[in-house]
PDB file of C-alpha atoms in Angstrom:
ATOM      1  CA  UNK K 213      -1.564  14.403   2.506  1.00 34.00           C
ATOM      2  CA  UNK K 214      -5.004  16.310   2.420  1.00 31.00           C
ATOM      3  CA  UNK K 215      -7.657  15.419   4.394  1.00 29.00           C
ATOM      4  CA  UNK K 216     -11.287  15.956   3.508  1.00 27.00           C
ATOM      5  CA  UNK K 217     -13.871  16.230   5.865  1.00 27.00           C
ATOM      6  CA  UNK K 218     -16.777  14.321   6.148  1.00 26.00           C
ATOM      7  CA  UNK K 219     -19.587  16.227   7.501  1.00 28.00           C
ATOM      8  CA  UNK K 220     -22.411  15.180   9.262  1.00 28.00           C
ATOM      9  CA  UNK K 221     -25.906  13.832   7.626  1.00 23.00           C
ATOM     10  CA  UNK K 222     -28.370  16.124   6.811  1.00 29.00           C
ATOM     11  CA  UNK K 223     -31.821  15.634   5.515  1.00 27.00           C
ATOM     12  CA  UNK K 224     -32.640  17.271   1.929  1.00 30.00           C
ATOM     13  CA  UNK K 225     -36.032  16.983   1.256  1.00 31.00           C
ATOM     14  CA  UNK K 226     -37.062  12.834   0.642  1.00 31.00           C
ATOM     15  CA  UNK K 227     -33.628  11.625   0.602  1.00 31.00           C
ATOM     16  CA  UNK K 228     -30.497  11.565   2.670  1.00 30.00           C
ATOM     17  CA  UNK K 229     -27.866  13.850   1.447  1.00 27.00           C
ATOM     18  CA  UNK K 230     -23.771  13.321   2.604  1.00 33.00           C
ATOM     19  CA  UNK K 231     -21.437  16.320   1.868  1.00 34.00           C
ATOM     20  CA  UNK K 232     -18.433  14.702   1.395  1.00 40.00           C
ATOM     21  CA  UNK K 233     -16.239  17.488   1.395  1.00 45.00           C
ATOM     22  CA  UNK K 234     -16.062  20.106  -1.564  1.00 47.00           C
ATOM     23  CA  UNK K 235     -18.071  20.157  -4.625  1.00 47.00           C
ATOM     24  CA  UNK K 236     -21.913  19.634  -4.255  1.00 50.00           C
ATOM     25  CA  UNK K 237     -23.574  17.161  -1.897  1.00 52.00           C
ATOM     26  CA  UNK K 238     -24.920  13.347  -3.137  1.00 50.00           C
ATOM     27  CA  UNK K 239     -28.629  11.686  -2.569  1.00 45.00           C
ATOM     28  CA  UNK K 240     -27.510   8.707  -0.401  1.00 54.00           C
ATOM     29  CA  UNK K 241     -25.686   7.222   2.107  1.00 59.00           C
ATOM     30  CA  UNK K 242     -21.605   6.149   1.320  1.00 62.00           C
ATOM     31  CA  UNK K 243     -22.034   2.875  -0.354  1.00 68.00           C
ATOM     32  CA  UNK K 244     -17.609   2.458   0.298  1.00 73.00           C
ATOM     33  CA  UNK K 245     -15.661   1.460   3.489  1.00 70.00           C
ATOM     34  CA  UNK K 246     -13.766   5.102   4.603  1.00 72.00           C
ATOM     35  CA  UNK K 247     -13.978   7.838   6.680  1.00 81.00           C
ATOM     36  CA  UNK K 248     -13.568  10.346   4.475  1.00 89.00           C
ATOM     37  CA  UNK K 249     -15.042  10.531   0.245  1.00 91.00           C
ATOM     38  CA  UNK K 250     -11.044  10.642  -0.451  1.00 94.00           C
ATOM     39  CA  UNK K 251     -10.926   7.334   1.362  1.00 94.00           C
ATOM     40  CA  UNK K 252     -13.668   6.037  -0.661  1.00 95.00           C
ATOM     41  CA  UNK K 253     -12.791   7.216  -3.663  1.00 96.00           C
ATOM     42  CA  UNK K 254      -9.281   5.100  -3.557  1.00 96.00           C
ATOM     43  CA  UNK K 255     -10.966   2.207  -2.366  1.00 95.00           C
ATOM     44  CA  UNK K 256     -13.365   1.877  -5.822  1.00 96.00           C
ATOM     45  CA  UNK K 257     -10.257   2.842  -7.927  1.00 97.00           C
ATOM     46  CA  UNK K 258      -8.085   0.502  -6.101  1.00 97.00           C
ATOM     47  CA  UNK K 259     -11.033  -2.486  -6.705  1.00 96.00           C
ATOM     48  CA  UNK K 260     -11.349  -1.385 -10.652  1.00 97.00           C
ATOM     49  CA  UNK K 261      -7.842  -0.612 -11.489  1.00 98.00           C
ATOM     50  CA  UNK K 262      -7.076  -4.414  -9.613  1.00 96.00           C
ATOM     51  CA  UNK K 263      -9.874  -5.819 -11.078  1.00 95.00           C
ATOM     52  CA  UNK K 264     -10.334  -4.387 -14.046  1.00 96.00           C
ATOM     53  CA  UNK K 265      -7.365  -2.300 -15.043  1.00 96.00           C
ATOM     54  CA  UNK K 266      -6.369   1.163 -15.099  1.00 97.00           C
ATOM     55  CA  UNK K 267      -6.474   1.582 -18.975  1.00 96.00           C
ATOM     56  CA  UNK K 268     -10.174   0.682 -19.252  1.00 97.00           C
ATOM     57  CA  UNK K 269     -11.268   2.722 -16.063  1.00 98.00           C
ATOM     58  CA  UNK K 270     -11.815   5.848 -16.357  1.00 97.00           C
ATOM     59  CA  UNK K 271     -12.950   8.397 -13.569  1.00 97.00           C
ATOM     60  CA  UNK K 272     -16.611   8.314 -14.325  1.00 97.00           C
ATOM     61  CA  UNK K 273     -16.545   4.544 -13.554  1.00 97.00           C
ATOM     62  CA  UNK K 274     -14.667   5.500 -10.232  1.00 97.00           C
ATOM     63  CA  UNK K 275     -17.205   8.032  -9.564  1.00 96.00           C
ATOM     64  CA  UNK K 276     -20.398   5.657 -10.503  1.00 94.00           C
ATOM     65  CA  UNK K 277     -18.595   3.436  -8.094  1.00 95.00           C
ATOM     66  CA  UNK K 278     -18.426   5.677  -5.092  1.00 94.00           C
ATOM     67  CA  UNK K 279     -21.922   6.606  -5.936  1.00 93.00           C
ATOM     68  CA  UNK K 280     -21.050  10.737  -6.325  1.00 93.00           C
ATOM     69  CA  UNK K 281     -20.121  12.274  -9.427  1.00 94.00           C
ATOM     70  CA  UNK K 282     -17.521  12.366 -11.368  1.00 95.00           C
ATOM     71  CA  UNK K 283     -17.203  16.502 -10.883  1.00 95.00           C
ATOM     72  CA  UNK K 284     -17.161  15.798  -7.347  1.00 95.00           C
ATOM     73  CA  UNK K 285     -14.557  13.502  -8.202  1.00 97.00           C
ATOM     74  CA  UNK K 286     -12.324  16.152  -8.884  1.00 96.00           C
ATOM     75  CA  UNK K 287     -11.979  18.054  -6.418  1.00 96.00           C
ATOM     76  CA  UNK K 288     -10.105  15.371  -4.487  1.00 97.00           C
ATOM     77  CA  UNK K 289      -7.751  14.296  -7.594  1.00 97.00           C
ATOM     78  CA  UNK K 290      -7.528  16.135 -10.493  1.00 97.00           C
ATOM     79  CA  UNK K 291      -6.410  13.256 -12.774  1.00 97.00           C
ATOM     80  CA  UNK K 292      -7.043   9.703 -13.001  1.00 97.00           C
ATOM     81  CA  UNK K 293      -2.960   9.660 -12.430  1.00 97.00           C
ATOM     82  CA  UNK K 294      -3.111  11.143  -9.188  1.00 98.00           C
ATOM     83  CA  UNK K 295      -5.467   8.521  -7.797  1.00 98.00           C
ATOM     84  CA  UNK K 296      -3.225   5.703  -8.901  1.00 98.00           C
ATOM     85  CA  UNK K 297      -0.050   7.569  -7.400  1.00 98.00           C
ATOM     86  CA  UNK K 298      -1.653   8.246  -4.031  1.00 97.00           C
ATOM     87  CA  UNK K 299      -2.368   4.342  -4.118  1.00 97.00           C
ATOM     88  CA  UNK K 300       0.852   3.149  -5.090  1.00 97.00           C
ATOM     89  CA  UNK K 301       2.331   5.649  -2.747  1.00 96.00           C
ATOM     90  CA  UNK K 302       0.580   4.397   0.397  1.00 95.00           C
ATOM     91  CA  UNK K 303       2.245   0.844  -0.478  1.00 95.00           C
ATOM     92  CA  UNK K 304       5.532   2.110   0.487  1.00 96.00           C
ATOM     93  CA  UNK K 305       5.399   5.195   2.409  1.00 96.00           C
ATOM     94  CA  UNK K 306       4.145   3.543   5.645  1.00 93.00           C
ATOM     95  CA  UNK K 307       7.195   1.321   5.663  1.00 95.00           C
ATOM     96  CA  UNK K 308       9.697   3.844   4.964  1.00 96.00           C
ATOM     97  CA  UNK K 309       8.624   5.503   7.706  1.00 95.00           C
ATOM     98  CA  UNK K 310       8.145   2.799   9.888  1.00 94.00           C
ATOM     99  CA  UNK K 311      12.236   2.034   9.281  1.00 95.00           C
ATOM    100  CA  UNK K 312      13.083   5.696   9.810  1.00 96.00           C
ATOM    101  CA  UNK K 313      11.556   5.479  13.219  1.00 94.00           C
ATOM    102  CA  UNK K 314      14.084   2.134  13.937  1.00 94.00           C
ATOM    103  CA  UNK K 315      16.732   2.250  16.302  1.00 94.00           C
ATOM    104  CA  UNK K 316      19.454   2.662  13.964  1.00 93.00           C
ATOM    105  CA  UNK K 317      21.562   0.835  16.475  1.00 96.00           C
ATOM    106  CA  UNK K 318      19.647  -2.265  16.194  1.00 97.00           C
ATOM    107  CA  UNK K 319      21.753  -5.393  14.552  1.00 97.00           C
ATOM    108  CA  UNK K 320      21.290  -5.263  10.970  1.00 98.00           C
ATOM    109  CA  UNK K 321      19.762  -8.780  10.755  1.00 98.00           C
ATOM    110  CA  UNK K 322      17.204  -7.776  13.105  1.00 97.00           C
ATOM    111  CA  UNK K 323      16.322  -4.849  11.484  1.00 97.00           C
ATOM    112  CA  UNK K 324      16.037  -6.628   8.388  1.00 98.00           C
ATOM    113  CA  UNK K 325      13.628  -9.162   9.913  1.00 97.00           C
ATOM    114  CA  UNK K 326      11.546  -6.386  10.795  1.00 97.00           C
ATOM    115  CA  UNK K 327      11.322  -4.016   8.055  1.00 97.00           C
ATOM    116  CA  UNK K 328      10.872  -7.678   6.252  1.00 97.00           C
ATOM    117  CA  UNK K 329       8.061  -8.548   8.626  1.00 96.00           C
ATOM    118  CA  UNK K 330       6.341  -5.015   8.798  1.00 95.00           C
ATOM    119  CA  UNK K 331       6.325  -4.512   4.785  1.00 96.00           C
ATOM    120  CA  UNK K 332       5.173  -7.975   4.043  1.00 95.00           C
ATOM    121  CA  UNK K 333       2.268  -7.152   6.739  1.00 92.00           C
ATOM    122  CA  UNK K 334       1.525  -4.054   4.894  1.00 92.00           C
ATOM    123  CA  UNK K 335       0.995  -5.881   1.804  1.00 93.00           C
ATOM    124  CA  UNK K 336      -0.973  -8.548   2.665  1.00 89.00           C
ATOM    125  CA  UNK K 337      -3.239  -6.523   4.764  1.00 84.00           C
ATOM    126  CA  UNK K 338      -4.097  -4.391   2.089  1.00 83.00           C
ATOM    127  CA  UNK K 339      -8.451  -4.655   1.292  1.00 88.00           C
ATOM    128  CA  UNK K 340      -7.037  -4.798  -3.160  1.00 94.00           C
ATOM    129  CA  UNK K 341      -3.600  -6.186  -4.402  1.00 95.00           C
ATOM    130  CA  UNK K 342      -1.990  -3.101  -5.198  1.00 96.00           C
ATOM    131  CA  UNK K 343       1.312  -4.479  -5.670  1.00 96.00           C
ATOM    132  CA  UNK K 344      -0.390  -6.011  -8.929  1.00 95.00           C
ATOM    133  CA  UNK K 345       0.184  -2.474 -10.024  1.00 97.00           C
ATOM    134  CA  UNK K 346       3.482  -2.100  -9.989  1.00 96.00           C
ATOM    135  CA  UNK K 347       4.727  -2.946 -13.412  1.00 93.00           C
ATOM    136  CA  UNK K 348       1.869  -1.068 -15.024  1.00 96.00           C
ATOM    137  CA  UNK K 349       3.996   0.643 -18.452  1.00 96.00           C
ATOM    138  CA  UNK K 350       1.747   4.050 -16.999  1.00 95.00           C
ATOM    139  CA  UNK K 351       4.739   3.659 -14.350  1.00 96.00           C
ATOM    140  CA  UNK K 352       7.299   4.776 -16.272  1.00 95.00           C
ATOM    141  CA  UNK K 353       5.940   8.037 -16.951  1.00 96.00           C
ATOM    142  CA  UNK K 354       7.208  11.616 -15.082  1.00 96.00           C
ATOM    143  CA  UNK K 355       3.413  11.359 -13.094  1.00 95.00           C
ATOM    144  CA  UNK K 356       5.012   8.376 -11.196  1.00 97.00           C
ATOM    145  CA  UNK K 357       8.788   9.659 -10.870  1.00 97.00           C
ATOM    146  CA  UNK K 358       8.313  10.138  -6.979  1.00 97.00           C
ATOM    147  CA  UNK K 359       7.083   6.526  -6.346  1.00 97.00           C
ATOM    148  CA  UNK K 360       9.699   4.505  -8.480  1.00 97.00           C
ATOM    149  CA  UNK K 361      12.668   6.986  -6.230  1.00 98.00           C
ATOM    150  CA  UNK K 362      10.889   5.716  -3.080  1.00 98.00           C
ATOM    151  CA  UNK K 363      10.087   2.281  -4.005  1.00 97.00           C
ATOM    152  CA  UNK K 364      14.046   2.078  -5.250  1.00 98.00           C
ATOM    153  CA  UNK K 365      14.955   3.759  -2.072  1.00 98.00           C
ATOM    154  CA  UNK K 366      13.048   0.738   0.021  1.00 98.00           C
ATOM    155  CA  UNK K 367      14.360  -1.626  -1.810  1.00 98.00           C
ATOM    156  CA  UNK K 368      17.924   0.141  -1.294  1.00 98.00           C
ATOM    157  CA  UNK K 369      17.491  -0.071   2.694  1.00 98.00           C
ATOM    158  CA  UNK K 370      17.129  -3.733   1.462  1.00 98.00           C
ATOM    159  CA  UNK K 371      20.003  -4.204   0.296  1.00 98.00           C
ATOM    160  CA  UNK K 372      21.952  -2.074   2.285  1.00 98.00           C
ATOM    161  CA  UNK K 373      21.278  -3.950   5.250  1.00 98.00           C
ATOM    162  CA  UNK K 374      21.972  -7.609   3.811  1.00 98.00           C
ATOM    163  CA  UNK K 375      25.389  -5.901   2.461  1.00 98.00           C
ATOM    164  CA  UNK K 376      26.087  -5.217   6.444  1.00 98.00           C
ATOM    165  CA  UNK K 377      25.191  -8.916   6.658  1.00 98.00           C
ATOM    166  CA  UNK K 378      27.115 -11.014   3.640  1.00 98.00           C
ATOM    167  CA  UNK K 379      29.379  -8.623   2.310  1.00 97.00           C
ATOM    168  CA  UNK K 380      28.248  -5.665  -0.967  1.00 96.00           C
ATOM    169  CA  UNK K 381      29.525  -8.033  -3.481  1.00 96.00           C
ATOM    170  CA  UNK K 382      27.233 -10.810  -2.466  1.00 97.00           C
ATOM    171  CA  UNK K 383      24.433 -11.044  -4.785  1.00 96.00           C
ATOM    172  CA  UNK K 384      22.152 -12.392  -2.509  1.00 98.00           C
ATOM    173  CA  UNK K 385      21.766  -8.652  -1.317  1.00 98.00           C
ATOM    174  CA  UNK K 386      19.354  -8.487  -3.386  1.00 97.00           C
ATOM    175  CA  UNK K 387      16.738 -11.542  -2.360  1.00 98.00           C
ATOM    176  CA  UNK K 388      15.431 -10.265   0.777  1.00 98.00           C
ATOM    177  CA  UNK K 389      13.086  -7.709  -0.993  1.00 98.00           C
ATOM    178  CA  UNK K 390      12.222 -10.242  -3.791  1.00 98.00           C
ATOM    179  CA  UNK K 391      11.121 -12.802  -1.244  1.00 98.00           C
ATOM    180  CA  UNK K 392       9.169 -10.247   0.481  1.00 98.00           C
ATOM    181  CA  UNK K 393       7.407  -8.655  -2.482  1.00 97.00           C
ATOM    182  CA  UNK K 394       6.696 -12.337  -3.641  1.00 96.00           C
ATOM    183  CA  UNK K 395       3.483 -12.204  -1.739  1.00 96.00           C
ATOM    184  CA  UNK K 396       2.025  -9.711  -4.251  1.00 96.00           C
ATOM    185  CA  UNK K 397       2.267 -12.918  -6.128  1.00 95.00           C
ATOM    186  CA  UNK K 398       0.610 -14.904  -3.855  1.00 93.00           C
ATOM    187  CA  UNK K 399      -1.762 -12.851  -3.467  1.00 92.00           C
ATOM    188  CA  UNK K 400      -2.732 -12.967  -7.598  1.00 91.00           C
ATOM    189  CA  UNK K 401      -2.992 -16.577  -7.561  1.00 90.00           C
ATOM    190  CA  UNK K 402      -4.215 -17.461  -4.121  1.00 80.00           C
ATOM    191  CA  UNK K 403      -6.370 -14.231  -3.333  1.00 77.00           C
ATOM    192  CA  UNK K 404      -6.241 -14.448   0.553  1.00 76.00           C
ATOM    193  CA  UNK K 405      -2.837 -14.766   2.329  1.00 80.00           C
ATOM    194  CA  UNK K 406      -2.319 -17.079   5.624  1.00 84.00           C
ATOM    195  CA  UNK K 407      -1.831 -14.667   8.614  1.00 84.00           C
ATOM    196  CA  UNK K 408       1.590 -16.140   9.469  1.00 89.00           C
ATOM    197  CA  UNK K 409       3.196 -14.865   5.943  1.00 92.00           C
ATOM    198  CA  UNK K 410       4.783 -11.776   7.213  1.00 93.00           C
ATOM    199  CA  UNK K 411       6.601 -13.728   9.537  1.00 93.00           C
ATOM    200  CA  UNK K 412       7.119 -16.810   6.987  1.00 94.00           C
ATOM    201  CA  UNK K 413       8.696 -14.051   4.619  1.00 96.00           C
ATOM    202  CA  UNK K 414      10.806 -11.931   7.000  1.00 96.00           C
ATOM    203  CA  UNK K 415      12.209 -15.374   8.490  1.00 96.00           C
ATOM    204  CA  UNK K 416      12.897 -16.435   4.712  1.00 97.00           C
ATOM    205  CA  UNK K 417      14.753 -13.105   4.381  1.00 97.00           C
ATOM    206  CA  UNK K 418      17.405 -14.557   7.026  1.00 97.00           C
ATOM    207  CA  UNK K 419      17.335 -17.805   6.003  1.00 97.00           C
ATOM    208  CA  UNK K 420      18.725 -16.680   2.584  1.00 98.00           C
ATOM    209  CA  UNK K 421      21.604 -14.487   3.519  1.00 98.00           C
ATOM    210  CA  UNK K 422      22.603 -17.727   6.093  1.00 97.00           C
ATOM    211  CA  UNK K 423      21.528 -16.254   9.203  1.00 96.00           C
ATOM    212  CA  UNK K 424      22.818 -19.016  11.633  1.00 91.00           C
ATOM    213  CA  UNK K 425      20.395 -18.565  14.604  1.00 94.00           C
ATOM    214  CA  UNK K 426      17.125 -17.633  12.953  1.00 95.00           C
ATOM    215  CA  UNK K 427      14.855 -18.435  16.069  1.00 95.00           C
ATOM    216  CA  UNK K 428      16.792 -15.619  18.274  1.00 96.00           C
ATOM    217  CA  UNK K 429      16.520 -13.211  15.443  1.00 96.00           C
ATOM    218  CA  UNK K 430      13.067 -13.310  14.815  1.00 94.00           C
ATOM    219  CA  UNK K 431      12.339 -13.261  18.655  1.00 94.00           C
ATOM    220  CA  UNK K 432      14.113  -9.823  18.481  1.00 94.00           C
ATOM    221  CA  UNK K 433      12.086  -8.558  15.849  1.00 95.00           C
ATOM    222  CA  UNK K 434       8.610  -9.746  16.911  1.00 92.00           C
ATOM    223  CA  UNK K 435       9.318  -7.551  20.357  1.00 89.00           C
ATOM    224  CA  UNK K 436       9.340  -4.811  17.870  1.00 92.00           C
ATOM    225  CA  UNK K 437       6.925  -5.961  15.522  1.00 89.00           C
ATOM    226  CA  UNK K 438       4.463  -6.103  18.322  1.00 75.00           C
ATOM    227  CA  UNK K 439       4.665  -2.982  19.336  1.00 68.00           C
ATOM    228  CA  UNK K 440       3.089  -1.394  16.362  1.00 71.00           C
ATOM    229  CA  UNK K 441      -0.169  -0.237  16.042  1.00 63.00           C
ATOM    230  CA  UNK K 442      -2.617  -2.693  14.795  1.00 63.00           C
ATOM    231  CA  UNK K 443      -4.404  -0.292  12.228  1.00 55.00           C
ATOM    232  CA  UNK K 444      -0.928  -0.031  11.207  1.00 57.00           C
ATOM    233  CA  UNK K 445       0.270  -3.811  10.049  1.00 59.00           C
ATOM    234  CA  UNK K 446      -3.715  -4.697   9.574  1.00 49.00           C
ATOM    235  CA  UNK K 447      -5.667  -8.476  10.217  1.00 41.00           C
ATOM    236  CA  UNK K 448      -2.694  -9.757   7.474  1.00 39.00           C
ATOM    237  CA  UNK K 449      -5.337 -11.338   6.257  1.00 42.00           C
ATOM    238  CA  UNK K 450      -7.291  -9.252   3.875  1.00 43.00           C
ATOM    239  CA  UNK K 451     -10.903  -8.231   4.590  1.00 42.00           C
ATOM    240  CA  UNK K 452     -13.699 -10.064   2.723  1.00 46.00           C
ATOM    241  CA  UNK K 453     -14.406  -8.377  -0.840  1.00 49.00           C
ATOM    242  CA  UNK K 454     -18.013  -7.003  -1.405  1.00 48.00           C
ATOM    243  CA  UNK K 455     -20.415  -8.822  -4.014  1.00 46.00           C
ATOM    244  CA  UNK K 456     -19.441  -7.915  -7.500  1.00 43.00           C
TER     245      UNK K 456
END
């Protein structure tokens, strides 16, 4: 993924000017939580496409957001598309490759508990719903092709694992990422989740497939859970929204 510099602060005659990587320079401070004008830029489209929806935003509104403009805009994404795929995509990715890094030895209920517990965290955490966003119609379009194959490829690990559990033919293979992605959900109608979801969800996940000794399970997977970085799984609950 590209990463765009922020340089430092430099005064421009009677106002403060921020070069936030290519493209010309803007007249004030960042008015958006991120490191980088990338960062910022996804956090205004991720507020106005949640808020307000992607149809009726358009990349000048993102801009006017970030407070730079919109040809500056552009030379971070080149389409309105591309901001919404790099969002979506950050939903998933971190997960995937938190599993990849799994001992692949592990028992596949604890596994499942924490791939559960980790994704659940990563979508609560989150500063805007995202989820929300997932069953946009834009998504069925070739600009989104690579997040539906990895957000079907999650939800295959899913499965895969409850199949080592209950048997492929069960249908309950299938619940485990349902009950996880049900705190998108949650999220719409409650706006901020209680910290101990992603453990609520990824013990749920057991519970359904008739995991007889829940407790020891989810011991096992909080040792691993625990170990992760905290910018990784986040507060779980998300961080205070600015003013409208």
């Amino acid at each position: 993924m590209k990463t765009v510099v922020l340089h430092h602060l430099s005064s421009c005659h009677s106002g403060e000017v921020t070069h936030a990587g290519p493209g010309r320079p803007r007249l004030h401070a960042p008015r958006r939580p991120g490191p980088t004008a990338r960062a910022e830029i996804l956090d205004a489209a991720a507020e106005l496409f949640t808020t307000r929806g992607f149809s009726p935003t358009s990349t000048r509104t993102i801009a006017e957001a970030v407070g730079i403009r919109q040809a500056s805009l552009y030379n971070h994404f080149a389409t309105k598309n591309d901001i919404l795929v790099a969002l979506l995509e950050d939903t998933v990715e971190p997960t995937l490759d938190f599993d990849d890094n799994l001992d692949p030895t592990l028992p596949p209920e604890v596994r499942l508990c924490v791939l559960a517990w980790f994704d659940t965290a990563q979508l609560s955490a989150g500063r805007w719903n995202l989820g929300a966003l997932y069953h946009l119609p834009e998504l069925r379009t070739e600009p989104f092709d690579r997040f539906r194959e990895e957000r079907r490829h999650l939800m295959e690990r899913y499965r895969i694992l409850a199949a080592q559990i209950v048997g492929d033919d069960d249908p309950r293979t299938h619940l485990p990422f349902r009950i996880v992605e049900s705190v998108i959900g949650m999220r719409a109608d409650d706006g901020d989740v209680d910290a101990g979801l992603p453990e609520a969800l990824a013990t749920a996940s057991l519970a359904v497939l008739g995991i007889s000794d829940v407790a020891a399970v989810t011991s096992a997977a909080r040792a691993l859970v625990v170990g992760v970085p905290g910018d990784l799984l986040g507060s779980m609950t998300p961080p205070s929204r600015p003013p409208a």
